[in-house]
Amino acid sequence: MFGSQVIPPNKSPHLRKSGSRPVVFDLDGEQGNTEMEGLLHSTEPSDLKIPSLPISAAAIMPSPILLWRFKVLLFFLWGVFCCKIGWDSVMRMSVNLRDLFLYEAFLYYNPLLLVTMMVWLWGVNLWVFAQSTISYAKIFDLDQNHLTHREIWKVATWMTIIVPISMTAYLYLYSHGEVSLAASQPVFLYCAVALILIFPFDIFHLSSRYYLLRTLWRIVFPLQAITFSDFFLADILTSMSKVFSDLERSVCRMVHRQVATIAWFEADSVCGSHSIGIPIILVLPYIFRLFQCVRQYKDTREKTALFNALKYSTAVPVIFLSALKYHVLPDSWTDFYRPLWLLSAVLNSLYSFYWDVTRDWDLSCFTRIFKFNKPSLCSYLLHGRKWVYFWVIGSNFILRLAWTYKLSAHLRHNYLTVFTITALEMVRRFQWVFFRVENEWTKMSSKSNLQLSEISSEEKDKLLAPSDHNV
């Protein structure tokens, strides 16, 4: 018995691994077992490994703050790189062609840059609404899958990256003699944006894209009752009329193969400053909004809708009187048409300012905006402060007066000034959104409370009414 070869049982912890040599040992009491166990541990340490505890993914991932700082650093370096390449490319051009070159490049890319800016500002609007007591999803009749401010900012981030990259490539290729490749950059960018908007598959926020396209369709063809989202977006489009005008001119040059050339700068060019398409595109957002007001009057018979339609009609003479500069004699423009243009511009600005303050905002209802659900520094500084109202009213008045500058076709060659005024108009509209949505939410809340009070009074009357049943 002692000294013989023994095969350990199946349940023994010392069973060898598959493919290893058989183990022979002598059972000589507990001491022999202990020594043999030590031998086994020393010869095959992998047989009795203690399982290691799993490490969570959160323990090895960097903190969100560190990732955010890293992204900001990359974004900053990318911006410096694009600016450096663009500046060097512009400096390579001759002095005579540099201004025309910048004017053309600016025309192709400033509409998308302004749209990107508007998307960023809309994300800030949604962030404030999400923090406050205003239910913007209920106001705009949004479903559960609507985009939040974070998703809006992601879209704006990608737009901020892609548009300047295309512009930098255009500047670099044109300055290095690759004219055909340079001309393809804005064409590819415009085609990509159009394809993303109409892409029929469930990617790139399909429901939100469909909601936007459906609302635009309802604005162009107001064949149904006007909803709040319809005229809200139409009002925003009036602030972007200059953007649409530049888009039309850019697409016109792409169609006529005038990209990366200066042939379009001629006055008689089909895409030049004398084109009749410029005032037509500028006036279209106001015509759409005017038709909405007429439709609203047809449905509700409220005279306020007609006065609102009159406000949008005052923008028509501002646009077409300005365009007449290229079609009348200089003396006629200076002596007759220019004073009419100035008068119509002042009338339109004052009428629009009055409507903003008294109708769209209704200053008596400033109670909810900037009132966050949780107390914060922003809520303390902004909510209920008189300086906020003075700032909004004063800046709205000044920017309304400057706003007519961008509607004037005869001033569009001052492209940096027009770009600045258009950007300021979007900031004005950004401020307008807060108080316009607040006013609508106040009306909805008052209407709901009134309906609830009527229902409760009816139920009370039914309970107090005498019963005709005999007991």
JSON list of C-alpha atoms in Angstrom, two decimals, residues 201-297:
[
{"chain": "A", "resi": 201, "resn": "PHE", "atom": "CA", "xyz": [-32.96, 56.69, -43.66]},
{"chain": "A", "resi": 202, "resn": "ASP", "atom": "CA", "xyz": [-33.13, 56.71, -39.87]},
{"chain": "A", "resi": 203, "resn": "ILE", "atom": "CA", "xyz": [-29.78, 58.36, -39.25]},
{"chain": "A", "resi": 204, "resn": "PHE", "atom": "CA", "xyz": [-28.77, 61.96, -38.61]},
{"chain": "A", "resi": 205, "resn": "HIS", "atom": "CA", "xyz": [-31.89, 62.56, -36.47]},
{"chain": "A", "resi": 206, "resn": "LEU", "atom": "CA", "xyz": [-34.50, 61.59, -39.05]},
{"chain": "A", "resi": 207, "resn": "SER", "atom": "CA", "xyz": [-37.54, 62.66, -37.00]},
{"chain": "A", "resi": 208, "resn": "SER", "atom": "CA", "xyz": [-36.09, 66.11, -36.34]},
{"chain": "A", "resi": 209, "resn": "ARG", "atom": "CA", "xyz": [-35.12, 66.60, -39.98]},
{"chain": "A", "resi": 210, "resn": "TYR", "atom": "CA", "xyz": [-38.61, 65.54, -41.04]},
{"chain": "A", "resi": 211, "resn": "TYR", "atom": "CA", "xyz": [-40.13, 67.96, -38.52]},
{"chain": "A", "resi": 212, "resn": "LEU", "atom": "CA", "xyz": [-38.03, 70.80, -39.94]},
{"chain": "A", "resi": 213, "resn": "LEU", "atom": "CA", "xyz": [-38.83, 70.01, -43.57]},
{"chain": "A", "resi": 214, "resn": "ARG", "atom": "CA", "xyz": [-42.53, 69.60, -42.80]},
{"chain": "A", "resi": 215, "resn": "THR", "atom": "CA", "xyz": [-42.62, 72.96, -41.03]},
{"chain": "A", "resi": 216, "resn": "LEU", "atom": "CA", "xyz": [-40.82, 74.62, -43.96]},
{"chain": "A", "resi": 217, "resn": "TRP", "atom": "CA", "xyz": [-43.38, 73.12, -46.32]},
{"chain": "A", "resi": 218, "resn": "ARG", "atom": "CA", "xyz": [-46.23, 74.50, -44.21]},
{"chain": "A", "resi": 219, "resn": "ILE", "atom": "CA", "xyz": [-44.56, 77.94, -44.27]},
{"chain": "A", "resi": 220, "resn": "VAL", "atom": "CA", "xyz": [-44.20, 78.00, -48.06]},
{"chain": "A", "resi": 221, "resn": "PHE", "atom": "CA", "xyz": [-47.71, 76.64, -48.61]},
{"chain": "A", "resi": 222, "resn": "PRO", "atom": "CA", "xyz": [-49.97, 77.83, -45.74]},
{"chain": "A", "resi": 223, "resn": "LEU", "atom": "CA", "xyz": [-52.93, 75.71, -46.78]},
{"chain": "A", "resi": 224, "resn": "GLN", "atom": "CA", "xyz": [-53.76, 74.64, -43.24]},
{"chain": "A", "resi": 225, "resn": "ALA", "atom": "CA", "xyz": [-54.29, 76.28, -39.86]},
{"chain": "A", "resi": 226, "resn": "ILE", "atom": "CA", "xyz": [-51.15, 78.09, -38.68]},
{"chain": "A", "resi": 227, "resn": "THR", "atom": "CA", "xyz": [-49.52, 76.62, -35.59]},
{"chain": "A", "resi": 228, "resn": "PHE", "atom": "CA", "xyz": [-47.09, 78.31, -33.23]},
{"chain": "A", "resi": 229, "resn": "SER", "atom": "CA", "xyz": [-44.10, 76.45, -34.65]},
{"chain": "A", "resi": 230, "resn": "ASP", "atom": "CA", "xyz": [-45.09, 77.56, -38.17]},
{"chain": "A", "resi": 231, "resn": "PHE", "atom": "CA", "xyz": [-44.98, 81.29, -37.61]},
{"chain": "A", "resi": 232, "resn": "PHE", "atom": "CA", "xyz": [-42.17, 81.00, -35.02]},
{"chain": "A", "resi": 233, "resn": "LEU", "atom": "CA", "xyz": [-39.84, 79.46, -37.61]},
{"chain": "A", "resi": 234, "resn": "ALA", "atom": "CA", "xyz": [-41.11, 81.88, -40.27]},
{"chain": "A", "resi": 235, "resn": "ASP", "atom": "CA", "xyz": [-40.15, 84.80, -38.02]},
{"chain": "A", "resi": 236, "resn": "ILE", "atom": "CA", "xyz": [-36.65, 83.35, -37.66]},
{"chain": "A", "resi": 237, "resn": "LEU", "atom": "CA", "xyz": [-36.41, 83.00, -41.44]},
{"chain": "A", "resi": 238, "resn": "THR", "atom": "CA", "xyz": [-37.06, 86.73, -41.84]},
{"chain": "A", "resi": 239, "resn": "SER", "atom": "CA", "xyz": [-33.91, 87.37, -39.82]},
{"chain": "A", "resi": 240, "resn": "MET", "atom": "CA", "xyz": [-32.03, 85.06, -42.19]},
{"chain": "A", "resi": 241, "resn": "SER", "atom": "CA", "xyz": [-33.19, 86.65, -45.46]},
{"chain": "A", "resi": 242, "resn": "LYS", "atom": "CA", "xyz": [-29.65, 87.84, -46.20]},
{"chain": "A", "resi": 243, "resn": "VAL", "atom": "CA", "xyz": [-28.44, 84.26, -45.71]},
{"chain": "A", "resi": 244, "resn": "PHE", "atom": "CA", "xyz": [-30.91, 82.99, -48.30]},
{"chain": "A", "resi": 245, "resn": "SER", "atom": "CA", "xyz": [-29.93, 85.75, -50.71]},
{"chain": "A", "resi": 246, "resn": "ASP", "atom": "CA", "xyz": [-26.26, 84.73, -50.49]},
{"chain": "A", "resi": 247, "resn": "LEU", "atom": "CA", "xyz": [-27.23, 81.09, -50.87]},
{"chain": "A", "resi": 248, "resn": "GLU", "atom": "CA", "xyz": [-29.08, 81.95, -54.07]},
{"chain": "A", "resi": 249, "resn": "ARG", "atom": "CA", "xyz": [-26.10, 83.82, -55.48]},
{"chain": "A", "resi": 250, "resn": "SER", "atom": "CA", "xyz": [-23.73, 81.00, -54.52]},
{"chain": "A", "resi": 251, "resn": "VAL", "atom": "CA", "xyz": [-25.89, 78.33, -56.14]},
{"chain": "A", "resi": 252, "resn": "CYS", "atom": "CA", "xyz": [-26.30, 80.57, -59.21]},
{"chain": "A", "resi": 253, "resn": "ARG", "atom": "CA", "xyz": [-22.54, 80.71, -59.65]},
{"chain": "A", "resi": 254, "resn": "MET", "atom": "CA", "xyz": [-22.19, 77.00, -59.14]},
{"chain": "A", "resi": 255, "resn": "VAL", "atom": "CA", "xyz": [-24.81, 76.30, -61.80]},
{"chain": "A", "resi": 256, "resn": "HIS", "atom": "CA", "xyz": [-23.20, 78.72, -64.27]},
{"chain": "A", "resi": 257, "resn": "ARG", "atom": "CA", "xyz": [-19.68, 77.46, -63.41]},
{"chain": "A", "resi": 258, "resn": "GLN", "atom": "CA", "xyz": [-18.48, 80.81, -62.13]},
{"chain": "A", "resi": 259, "resn": "VAL", "atom": "CA", "xyz": [-16.94, 79.48, -58.91]},
{"chain": "A", "resi": 260, "resn": "ALA", "atom": "CA", "xyz": [-13.29, 80.49, -58.39]},
{"chain": "A", "resi": 261, "resn": "THR", "atom": "CA", "xyz": [-13.57, 83.12, -61.13]},
{"chain": "A", "resi": 262, "resn": "ILE", "atom": "CA", "xyz": [-14.27, 86.85, -61.14]},
{"chain": "A", "resi": 263, "resn": "ALA", "atom": "CA", "xyz": [-16.58, 86.80, -64.16]},
{"chain": "A", "resi": 264, "resn": "TRP", "atom": "CA", "xyz": [-19.59, 87.08, -61.84]},
{"chain": "A", "resi": 265, "resn": "PHE", "atom": "CA", "xyz": [-18.32, 90.46, -60.60]},
{"chain": "A", "resi": 266, "resn": "GLU", "atom": "CA", "xyz": [-19.43, 92.11, -63.82]},
{"chain": "A", "resi": 267, "resn": "ALA", "atom": "CA", "xyz": [-22.58, 94.19, -63.43]},
{"chain": "A", "resi": 268, "resn": "ASP", "atom": "CA", "xyz": [-24.36, 92.49, -66.31]},
{"chain": "A", "resi": 269, "resn": "SER", "atom": "CA", "xyz": [-23.56, 88.98, -65.06]},
{"chain": "A", "resi": 270, "resn": "VAL", "atom": "CA", "xyz": [-26.54, 86.73, -64.44]},
{"chain": "A", "resi": 271, "resn": "CYS", "atom": "CA", "xyz": [-25.31, 86.30, -60.87]},
{"chain": "A", "resi": 272, "resn": "GLY", "atom": "CA", "xyz": [-24.03, 89.85, -60.42]},
{"chain": "A", "resi": 273, "resn": "SER", "atom": "CA", "xyz": [-25.22, 92.72, -58.27]},
{"chain": "A", "resi": 274, "resn": "HIS", "atom": "CA", "xyz": [-27.85, 93.72, -60.88]},
{"chain": "A", "resi": 275, "resn": "SER", "atom": "CA", "xyz": [-29.60, 90.35, -60.70]},
{"chain": "A", "resi": 276, "resn": "ILE", "atom": "CA", "xyz": [-33.33, 90.52, -60.08]},
{"chain": "A", "resi": 277, "resn": "GLY", "atom": "CA", "xyz": [-33.02, 87.34, -58.03]},
{"chain": "A", "resi": 278, "resn": "ILE", "atom": "CA", "xyz": [-31.46, 89.23, -55.13]},
{"chain": "A", "resi": 279, "resn": "PRO", "atom": "CA", "xyz": [-34.52, 91.29, -54.09]},
{"chain": "A", "resi": 280, "resn": "ILE", "atom": "CA", "xyz": [-36.87, 88.41, -54.86]},
{"chain": "A", "resi": 281, "resn": "ILE", "atom": "CA", "xyz": [-35.08, 86.04, -52.48]},
{"chain": "A", "resi": 282, "resn": "LEU", "atom": "CA", "xyz": [-34.78, 88.78, -49.85]},
{"chain": "A", "resi": 283, "resn": "VAL", "atom": "CA", "xyz": [-38.51, 89.45, -49.87]},
{"chain": "A", "resi": 284, "resn": "LEU", "atom": "CA", "xyz": [-39.73, 85.84, -49.91]},
{"chain": "A", "resi": 285, "resn": "PRO", "atom": "CA", "xyz": [-39.56, 85.22, -46.10]},
{"chain": "A", "resi": 286, "resn": "TYR", "atom": "CA", "xyz": [-41.69, 88.34, -45.53]},
{"chain": "A", "resi": 287, "resn": "ILE", "atom": "CA", "xyz": [-44.20, 87.29, -48.18]},
{"chain": "A", "resi": 288, "resn": "PHE", "atom": "CA", "xyz": [-44.50, 83.85, -46.55]},
{"chain": "A", "resi": 289, "resn": "ARG", "atom": "CA", "xyz": [-45.08, 85.46, -43.17]},
{"chain": "A", "resi": 290, "resn": "LEU", "atom": "CA", "xyz": [-47.63, 87.87, -44.67]},
{"chain": "A", "resi": 291, "resn": "PHE", "atom": "CA", "xyz": [-49.60, 84.97, -46.16]},
{"chain": "A", "resi": 292, "resn": "GLN", "atom": "CA", "xyz": [-49.56, 83.26, -42.77]},
{"chain": "A", "resi": 293, "resn": "CYS", "atom": "CA", "xyz": [-51.15, 86.33, -41.19]},
{"chain": "A", "resi": 294, "resn": "VAL", "atom": "CA", "xyz": [-53.82, 86.41, -43.88]},
{"chain": "A", "resi": 295, "resn": "ARG", "atom": "CA", "xyz": [-54.51, 82.71, -43.30]},
{"chain": "A", "resi": 296, "resn": "GLN", "atom": "CA", "xyz": [-54.71, 83.33, -39.56]},
{"chain": "A", "resi": 297, "resn": "TYR", "atom": "CA", "xyz": [-57.23, 86.12, -40.09]}
]
